[in-house]
Amino acid sequence: NAGVTQTPKFQVLKTGQSMTLQCAQDMNHEYMSWYRQDPGMGLRLIHYSVGAGITDQGEVPNGYNVSRSTTEDFPLRLLSAAPSQTSVYFCASSYSRQGRNSPLHFGNGTRLTVT
Amino acid sequence: KNEVEQSPQNLTAQEGEFITINCSYSVGISALHWLQQHPGGGIVSLFMLSSGKKKHGRLIATINIQEKHSSLHITASHPRDSAVYICAVPLFSGSARQLTFGSGTQLTVLP
């Protein structure tokens, strides 16, 4: 099992450019989520999904879109990058049963710089 | 909304020392997570617990639901334990779908 695979590991964008951060898991997890990690702050939830076709907003969703067309994939889209989106992004997944989740499995992160 | 506080923010210990990291939260929860972030940035889940105590090797996690407090203990600490330790709880009571995270405890174990 590869676990949770995130690509790319590093990315530099100019303000206004768009890009998609990829996240894939091979554990048949229902729950997938995206977080950003900024210096001095805890991880913050951007968007999450509890299954194919179902997504919802987290604490800091503005400027980001997601979709979940398959159980395996949960891409995060930045439509028009801003310097405030410079951060390290993590994708995570877990089993989800009746509102309860199992321990999270994290990807290795994507370091994004917006100039 | 749940608020999470971790202490201490930074901790330096000598190899072999017993380590305690604390996590307090404000709203009743179904389960609490302890995570470890390696110096290279990768994050792994250490424990998910809803009551009592769990042990894995030299790591022990305890939770007191009434006090809204959890501790992570490391016995016989080693330099390879140097990492950031993060606790996480549901953002809202009754929902495990949205987690809120503490800002982490940076642990450095010196040889």
PDB file of C-alpha atoms in Angstrom:
ATOM      1  CA  ASN A   1       0.000   0.000   0.000  1.00  0.00           C
ATOM      2  CA  ALA A   2       1.287   3.443  -0.892  1.00  0.00           C
ATOM      3  CA  GLY A   3      -0.966   5.102   1.726  1.00  0.00           C
ATOM      4  CA  VAL A   4      -1.678   8.781   0.978  1.00  0.00           C
ATOM      5  CA  THR A   5       0.220  10.223  -1.976  1.00  0.00           C
ATOM      6  CA  GLN A   6       0.488  13.957  -2.471  1.00  0.00           C
ATOM      7  CA  THR A   7       1.944  15.713  -5.485  1.00  0.00           C
ATOM      8  CA  PRO A   8       3.828  17.904  -6.089  1.00  0.00           C
ATOM      9  CA  LYS A   9       6.194  18.197  -3.102  1.00  0.00           C
ATOM     10  CA  PHE A  10       7.155  21.763  -3.951  1.00  0.00           C
ATOM     11  CA  GLN A  11       5.524  24.424  -6.105  1.00  0.00           C
ATOM     12  CA  VAL A  12       6.142  28.088  -6.809  1.00  0.00           C
ATOM     13  CA  LEU A  13       3.329  30.130  -8.337  1.00  0.00           C
ATOM     14  CA  LYS A  14       2.919  33.709  -9.376  1.00  0.00           C
ATOM     15  CA  THR A  15      -0.038  35.683  -8.027  1.00  0.00           C
ATOM     16  CA  GLY A  16      -3.119  34.937 -10.098  1.00  0.00           C
ATOM     17  CA  GLN A  17      -1.966  31.572 -11.428  1.00  0.00           C
ATOM     18  CA  SER A  18      -4.039  28.468 -10.856  1.00  0.00           C
ATOM     19  CA  MET A  19      -2.963  24.981  -9.912  1.00  0.00           C
ATOM     20  CA  THR A  20      -4.209  21.695  -8.522  1.00  0.00           C
ATOM     21  CA  LEU A  21      -2.655  19.828  -5.620  1.00  0.00           C
ATOM     22  CA  GLN A  22      -3.208  16.130  -6.047  1.00  0.00           C
ATOM     23  CA  CYS A  23      -4.071  13.671  -3.283  1.00  0.00           C
ATOM     24  CA  ALA A  24      -4.690   9.965  -3.717  1.00  0.00           C
ATOM     25  CA  GLN A  25      -5.152   7.146  -1.216  1.00  0.00           C
ATOM     26  CA  ASP A  26      -5.290   3.395  -1.787  1.00  0.00           C
ATOM     27  CA  MET A  27      -6.819   2.367   1.553  1.00  0.00           C
ATOM     28  CA  ASN A  28     -10.489   2.716   0.506  1.00  0.00           C
ATOM     29  CA  HIS A  29     -10.970   5.463   3.100  1.00  0.00           C
ATOM     30  CA  GLU A  30     -14.266   7.329   3.020  1.00  0.00           C
ATOM     31  CA  TYR A  31     -12.964  10.451   4.771  1.00  0.00           C
ATOM     32  CA  MET A  32     -10.420  12.709   3.070  1.00  0.00           C
ATOM     33  CA  SER A  33      -9.363  16.202   4.069  1.00  0.00           C
ATOM     34  CA  TRP A  34      -7.026  19.061   3.210  1.00  0.00           C
ATOM     35  CA  TYR A  35      -5.134  21.174   5.767  1.00  0.00           C
ATOM     36  CA  ARG A  36      -2.763  24.074   5.622  1.00  0.00           C
ATOM     37  CA  GLN A  37       0.039  24.573   8.119  1.00  0.00           C
ATOM     38  CA  ASP A  38       1.445  28.030   8.729  1.00  0.00           C
ATOM     39  CA  PRO A  39       4.305  28.989  11.089  1.00  0.00           C
ATOM     40  CA  GLY A  40       3.145  29.423  14.677  1.00  0.00           C
ATOM     41  CA  MET A  41      -0.329  28.099  13.915  1.00  0.00           C
ATOM     42  CA  GLY A  42      -1.862  24.674  14.126  1.00  0.00           C
ATOM     43  CA  LEU A  43      -3.034  22.750  11.123  1.00  0.00           C
ATOM     44  CA  ARG A  44      -6.255  24.248   9.792  1.00  0.00           C
ATOM     45  CA  LEU A  45      -8.915  22.367   7.860  1.00  0.00           C
ATOM     46  CA  ILE A  46      -9.638  23.715   4.370  1.00  0.00           C
ATOM     47  CA  HIS A  47     -12.135  21.223   2.936  1.00  0.00           C
ATOM     48  CA  TYR A  48     -13.155  17.665   3.642  1.00  0.00           C
ATOM     49  CA  SER A  49     -15.130  14.829   2.081  1.00  0.00           C
ATOM     50  CA  VAL A  50     -16.942  11.850   3.580  1.00  0.00           C
ATOM     51  CA  GLY A  51     -17.335   9.987   0.299  1.00  0.00           C
ATOM     52  CA  ALA A  52     -17.437  10.265  -3.467  1.00  0.00           C
ATOM     53  CA  GLY A  53     -19.627  13.190  -4.507  1.00  0.00           C
ATOM     54  CA  ILE A  54     -19.751  14.682  -0.998  1.00  0.00           C
ATOM     55  CA  THR A  55     -17.587  17.625   0.052  1.00  0.00           C
ATOM     56  CA  ASP A  56     -17.871  20.311   2.695  1.00  0.00           C
ATOM     57  CA  GLN A  57     -16.028  23.388   3.888  1.00  0.00           C
ATOM     58  CA  GLY A  58     -13.665  23.496   6.827  1.00  0.00           C
ATOM     59  CA  GLU A  59     -12.336  26.465   8.784  1.00  0.00           C
ATOM     60  CA  VAL A  60     -10.478  28.229   5.964  1.00  0.00           C
ATOM     61  CA  PRO A  61     -12.116  27.345   2.615  1.00  0.00           C
ATOM     62  CA  ASN A  62     -11.886  30.707   0.832  1.00  0.00           C
ATOM     63  CA  GLY A  63      -9.773  30.609  -2.325  1.00  0.00           C
ATOM     64  CA  TYR A  64      -9.870  26.810  -2.600  1.00  0.00           C
ATOM     65  CA  ASN A  65     -12.119  24.350  -4.437  1.00  0.00           C
ATOM     66  CA  VAL A  66     -12.361  20.598  -4.112  1.00  0.00           C
ATOM     67  CA  SER A  67     -14.180  17.730  -5.753  1.00  0.00           C
ATOM     68  CA  ARG A  68     -14.426  14.018  -5.011  1.00  0.00           C
ATOM     69  CA  SER A  69     -15.345  12.066  -8.109  1.00  0.00           C
ATOM     70  CA  THR A  70     -13.788   8.808  -6.856  1.00  0.00           C
ATOM     71  CA  THR A  71     -13.078   7.316  -3.428  1.00  0.00           C
ATOM     72  CA  GLU A  72      -9.349   7.413  -4.144  1.00  0.00           C
ATOM     73  CA  ASP A  73      -8.774  11.015  -5.267  1.00  0.00           C
ATOM     74  CA  PHE A  74      -9.377  14.372  -3.595  1.00  0.00           C
ATOM     75  CA  PRO A  75      -7.693  17.231  -5.507  1.00  0.00           C
ATOM     76  CA  LEU A  76      -7.416  20.758  -4.108  1.00  0.00           C
ATOM     77  CA  ARG A  77      -7.667  23.608  -6.615  1.00  0.00           C
ATOM     78  CA  LEU A  78      -6.347  27.125  -6.244  1.00  0.00           C
ATOM     79  CA  LEU A  79      -8.178  29.134  -8.894  1.00  0.00           C
ATOM     80  CA  SER A  80      -6.228  32.390  -8.515  1.00  0.00           C
ATOM     81  CA  ALA A  81      -3.246  32.069  -6.192  1.00  0.00           C
ATOM     82  CA  ALA A  82      -2.529  34.803  -3.658  1.00  0.00           C
ATOM     83  CA  PRO A  83       0.577  35.340  -1.475  1.00  0.00           C
ATOM     84  CA  SER A  84      -1.613  34.562   1.575  1.00  0.00           C
ATOM     85  CA  GLN A  85      -1.880  31.009   0.268  1.00  0.00           C
ATOM     86  CA  THR A  86       1.845  30.448   0.740  1.00  0.00           C
ATOM     87  CA  SER A  87       1.837  27.504   3.136  1.00  0.00           C
ATOM     88  CA  VAL A  88       2.474  23.808   3.556  1.00  0.00           C
ATOM     89  CA  TYR A  89      -0.531  21.736   2.540  1.00  0.00           C
ATOM     90  CA  PHE A  90      -1.348  18.284   3.871  1.00  0.00           C
ATOM     91  CA  CYS A  91      -3.901  15.796   2.696  1.00  0.00           C
ATOM     92  CA  ALA A  92      -5.181  13.148   5.128  1.00  0.00           C
ATOM     93  CA  SER A  93      -7.611  10.250   5.047  1.00  0.00           C
ATOM     94  CA  SER A  94      -9.298   7.850   7.446  1.00  0.00           C
ATOM     95  CA  TYR A  95     -12.130   5.387   7.765  1.00  0.00           C
ATOM     96  CA  SER A  96     -15.419   7.010   8.673  1.00  0.00           C
ATOM     97  CA  ARG A  97     -18.300   5.087  10.219  1.00  0.00           C
ATOM     98  CA  GLN A  98     -21.438   6.657  11.675  1.00  0.00           C
ATOM     99  CA  GLY A  99     -19.751  10.014  12.248  1.00  0.00           C
ATOM    100  CA  ARG A 100     -16.728   8.504  13.942  1.00  0.00           C
ATOM    101  CA  ASN A 101     -13.302   8.510  12.306  1.00  0.00           C
ATOM    102  CA  SER A 102     -10.323   6.258  12.686  1.00  0.00           C
ATOM    103  CA  PRO A 103      -6.772   7.641  13.052  1.00  0.00           C
ATOM    104  CA  LEU A 104      -5.689   9.936  10.239  1.00  0.00           C
ATOM    105  CA  HIS A 105      -3.163   8.969   7.582  1.00  0.00           C
ATOM    106  CA  PHE A 106      -1.282  11.975   6.215  1.00  0.00           C
ATOM    107  CA  GLY A 107       0.433  12.623   2.925  1.00  0.00           C
ATOM    108  CA  ASN A 108       3.986  14.021   2.938  1.00  0.00           C
ATOM    109  CA  GLY A 109       2.870  17.565   2.262  1.00  0.00           C
ATOM    110  CA  THR A 110       3.207  20.152  -0.497  1.00  0.00           C
ATOM    111  CA  ARG A 111       5.216  23.303   0.125  1.00  0.00           C
ATOM    112  CA  LEU A 112       3.606  26.093  -1.901  1.00  0.00           C
ATOM    113  CA  THR A 113       5.084  29.548  -2.395  1.00  0.00           C
ATOM    114  CA  VAL A 114       3.090  32.285  -4.113  1.00  0.00           C
ATOM    115  CA  THR A 115       5.118  35.306  -5.231  1.00  0.00           C
TER     116      THR A 115
ATOM    117  CA  LYS B   1     -16.235  25.723  18.831  1.00  0.00           C
ATOM    118  CA  ASN B   2     -13.498  23.827  20.557  1.00  0.00           C
ATOM    119  CA  GLU B   3     -10.347  25.615  21.604  1.00  0.00           C
ATOM    120  CA  VAL B   4      -7.163  23.591  22.054  1.00  0.00           C
ATOM    121  CA  GLU B   5      -4.167  24.568  24.139  1.00  0.00           C
ATOM    122  CA  GLN B   6      -0.921  22.656  24.325  1.00  0.00           C
ATOM    123  CA  SER B   7       1.873  23.063  26.800  1.00  0.00           C
ATOM    124  CA  PRO B   8       4.721  23.523  26.830  1.00  0.00           C
ATOM    125  CA  GLN B   9       5.386  25.095  23.425  1.00  0.00           C
ATOM    126  CA  ASN B  10       9.033  24.036  23.555  1.00  0.00           C
ATOM    127  CA  LEU B  11      10.687  21.338  25.601  1.00  0.00           C
ATOM    128  CA  THR B  12      14.339  20.332  25.798  1.00  0.00           C
ATOM    129  CA  ALA B  13      15.268  17.161  27.642  1.00  0.00           C
ATOM    130  CA  GLN B  14      18.290  14.964  28.211  1.00  0.00           C
ATOM    131  CA  GLU B  15      18.281  11.465  26.819  1.00  0.00           C
ATOM    132  CA  GLY B  16      16.559   9.100  29.232  1.00  0.00           C
ATOM    133  CA  GLU B  17      14.305  11.679  30.836  1.00  0.00           C
ATOM    134  CA  PHE B  18      10.550  11.193  31.289  1.00  0.00           C
ATOM    135  CA  ILE B  19       8.597  13.635  29.103  1.00  0.00           C
ATOM    136  CA  THR B  20       5.078  14.966  29.555  1.00  0.00           C
ATOM    137  CA  ILE B  21       3.182  17.072  27.010  1.00  0.00           C
ATOM    138  CA  ASN B  22      -0.237  18.442  27.893  1.00  0.00           C
ATOM    139  CA  CYS B  23      -3.346  19.213  25.868  1.00  0.00           C
ATOM    140  CA  SER B  24      -6.493  20.950  27.123  1.00  0.00           C
ATOM    141  CA  TYR B  25      -9.686  21.587  25.212  1.00  0.00           C
ATOM    142  CA  SER B  26     -12.873  23.487  25.923  1.00  0.00           C
ATOM    143  CA  VAL B  27     -15.766  21.415  24.535  1.00  0.00           C
ATOM    144  CA  GLY B  28     -16.662  17.788  25.215  1.00  0.00           C
ATOM    145  CA  ILE B  29     -15.374  15.402  22.556  1.00  0.00           C
ATOM    146  CA  SER B  30     -15.733  11.856  21.270  1.00  0.00           C
ATOM    147  CA  ALA B  31     -12.013  11.252  20.707  1.00  0.00           C
ATOM    148  CA  LEU B  32      -8.667  13.034  20.811  1.00  0.00           C
ATOM    149  CA  HIS B  33      -5.728  12.520  18.464  1.00  0.00           C
ATOM    150  CA  TRP B  34      -2.010  12.741  19.176  1.00  0.00           C
ATOM    151  CA  LEU B  35       0.210  13.256  16.140  1.00  0.00           C
ATOM    152  CA  GLN B  36       3.963  13.408  15.621  1.00  0.00           C
ATOM    153  CA  GLN B  37       5.532  15.667  13.000  1.00  0.00           C
ATOM    154  CA  HIS B  38       9.054  14.656  12.066  1.00  0.00           C
ATOM    155  CA  PRO B  39      11.807  17.208  11.430  1.00  0.00           C
ATOM    156  CA  GLY B  40      11.381  16.457   7.712  1.00  0.00           C
ATOM    157  CA  GLY B  41       7.736  17.535   7.918  1.00  0.00           C
ATOM    158  CA  GLY B  42       5.898  14.217   7.695  1.00  0.00           C
ATOM    159  CA  ILE B  43       2.981  13.679  10.115  1.00  0.00           C
ATOM    160  CA  VAL B  44       2.038  10.345  11.663  1.00  0.00           C
ATOM    161  CA  SER B  45      -0.813   9.459  13.968  1.00  0.00           C
ATOM    162  CA  LEU B  46       0.350   8.197  17.363  1.00  0.00           C
ATOM    163  CA  PHE B  47      -2.903   7.684  19.226  1.00  0.00           C
ATOM    164  CA  MET B  48      -6.623   8.204  18.978  1.00  0.00           C
ATOM    165  CA  LEU B  49      -8.319   7.820  22.341  1.00  0.00           C
ATOM    166  CA  SER B  50     -11.678   8.520  23.863  1.00  0.00           C
ATOM    167  CA  SER B  51     -11.099   7.380  27.461  1.00  0.00           C
ATOM    168  CA  GLY B  52      -8.481   6.061  29.847  1.00  0.00           C
ATOM    169  CA  LYS B  53      -4.993   5.265  28.654  1.00  0.00           C
ATOM    170  CA  LYS B  54      -3.227   3.823  25.620  1.00  0.00           C
ATOM    171  CA  LYS B  55       0.371   2.625  25.378  1.00  0.00           C
ATOM    172  CA  HIS B  56       2.576   1.993  22.388  1.00  0.00           C
ATOM    173  CA  GLY B  57       6.184   1.182  23.135  1.00  0.00           C
ATOM    174  CA  ARG B  58       7.630   4.057  25.176  1.00  0.00           C
ATOM    175  CA  LEU B  59       4.672   6.328  24.457  1.00  0.00           C
ATOM    176  CA  ILE B  60       1.671   6.585  26.746  1.00  0.00           C
ATOM    177  CA  ALA B  61      -1.409   8.742  26.155  1.00  0.00           C
ATOM    178  CA  THR B  62      -4.006   9.456  28.809  1.00  0.00           C
ATOM    179  CA  ILE B  63      -7.240  11.375  28.694  1.00  0.00           C
ATOM    180  CA  ASN B  64      -9.540  12.732  31.411  1.00  0.00           C
ATOM    181  CA  ILE B  65     -12.880  13.466  29.788  1.00  0.00           C
ATOM    182  CA  GLN B  66     -14.286  15.264  32.828  1.00  0.00           C
ATOM    183  CA  GLU B  67     -11.252  17.554  33.113  1.00  0.00           C
ATOM    184  CA  LYS B  68     -11.055  18.003  29.292  1.00  0.00           C
ATOM    185  CA  HIS B  69      -7.365  17.223  29.408  1.00  0.00           C
ATOM    186  CA  SER B  70      -4.972  14.770  27.825  1.00  0.00           C
ATOM    187  CA  SER B  71      -1.297  14.039  28.339  1.00  0.00           C
ATOM    188  CA  LEU B  72       1.310  12.382  26.175  1.00  0.00           C
ATOM    189  CA  HIS B  73       4.175  10.770  28.058  1.00  0.00           C
ATOM    190  CA  ILE B  74       7.459   9.496  26.668  1.00  0.00           C
ATOM    191  CA  THR B  75       9.457   7.209  28.905  1.00  0.00           C
ATOM    192  CA  ALA B  76      13.241   6.851  28.540  1.00  0.00           C
ATOM    193  CA  SER B  77      13.373   9.595  25.909  1.00  0.00           C
ATOM    194  CA  HIS B  78      15.798   9.291  23.009  1.00  0.00           C
ATOM    195  CA  PRO B  79      17.129  11.820  20.466  1.00  0.00           C
ATOM    196  CA  ARG B  80      15.014  10.142  17.785  1.00  0.00           C
ATOM    197  CA  ASP B  81      11.924  11.300  19.733  1.00  0.00           C
ATOM    198  CA  SER B  82      12.816  14.874  18.763  1.00  0.00           C
ATOM    199  CA  ALA B  83       9.800  16.116  16.822  1.00  0.00           C
ATOM    200  CA  VAL B  84       6.725  18.313  17.091  1.00  0.00           C
ATOM    201  CA  TYR B  85       3.844  16.668  18.954  1.00  0.00           C
ATOM    202  CA  ILE B  86       0.354  17.849  18.092  1.00  0.00           C
ATOM    203  CA  CYS B  87      -3.011  17.138  19.677  1.00  0.00           C
ATOM    204  CA  ALA B  88      -6.279  17.442  17.773  1.00  0.00           C
ATOM    205  CA  VAL B  89      -9.941  17.320  18.808  1.00  0.00           C
ATOM    206  CA  PRO B  90     -13.270  17.715  17.014  1.00  0.00           C
ATOM    207  CA  LEU B  91     -14.007  21.360  16.254  1.00  0.00           C
ATOM    208  CA  PHE B  92     -17.617  20.900  17.322  1.00  0.00           C
ATOM    209  CA  SER B  93     -18.986  18.584  19.968  1.00  0.00           C
ATOM    210  CA  GLY B  94     -20.518  15.468  18.441  1.00  0.00           C
ATOM    211  CA  SER B  95     -18.775  15.768  15.064  1.00  0.00           C
ATOM    212  CA  ALA B  96     -15.533  13.988  14.203  1.00  0.00           C
ATOM    213  CA  ARG B  97     -15.487  15.323  10.660  1.00  0.00           C
ATOM    214  CA  GLN B  98     -13.803  18.620  11.447  1.00  0.00           C
ATOM    215  CA  LEU B  99     -10.737  18.623  13.668  1.00  0.00           C
ATOM    216  CA  THR B 100      -9.002  21.544  15.310  1.00  0.00           C
ATOM    217  CA  PHE B 101      -5.332  21.252  16.140  1.00  0.00           C
ATOM    218  CA  GLY B 102      -3.076  22.557  18.842  1.00  0.00           C
ATOM    219  CA  SER B 103      -0.079  24.614  17.758  1.00  0.00           C
ATOM    220  CA  GLY B 104       2.258  21.802  18.758  1.00  0.00           C
ATOM    221  CA  THR B 105       5.034  21.118  21.242  1.00  0.00           C
ATOM    222  CA  GLN B 106       8.562  21.167  19.855  1.00  0.00           C
ATOM    223  CA  LEU B 107      10.510  18.457  21.697  1.00  0.00           C
ATOM    224  CA  THR B 108      14.280  18.272  21.509  1.00  0.00           C
ATOM    225  CA  VAL B 109      16.036  15.363  23.209  1.00  0.00           C
ATOM    226  CA  LEU B 110      19.760  15.853  23.645  1.00  0.00           C
ATOM    227  CA  PRO B 111      22.178  12.894  23.737  1.00  0.00           C
TER     228      PRO B 111
END
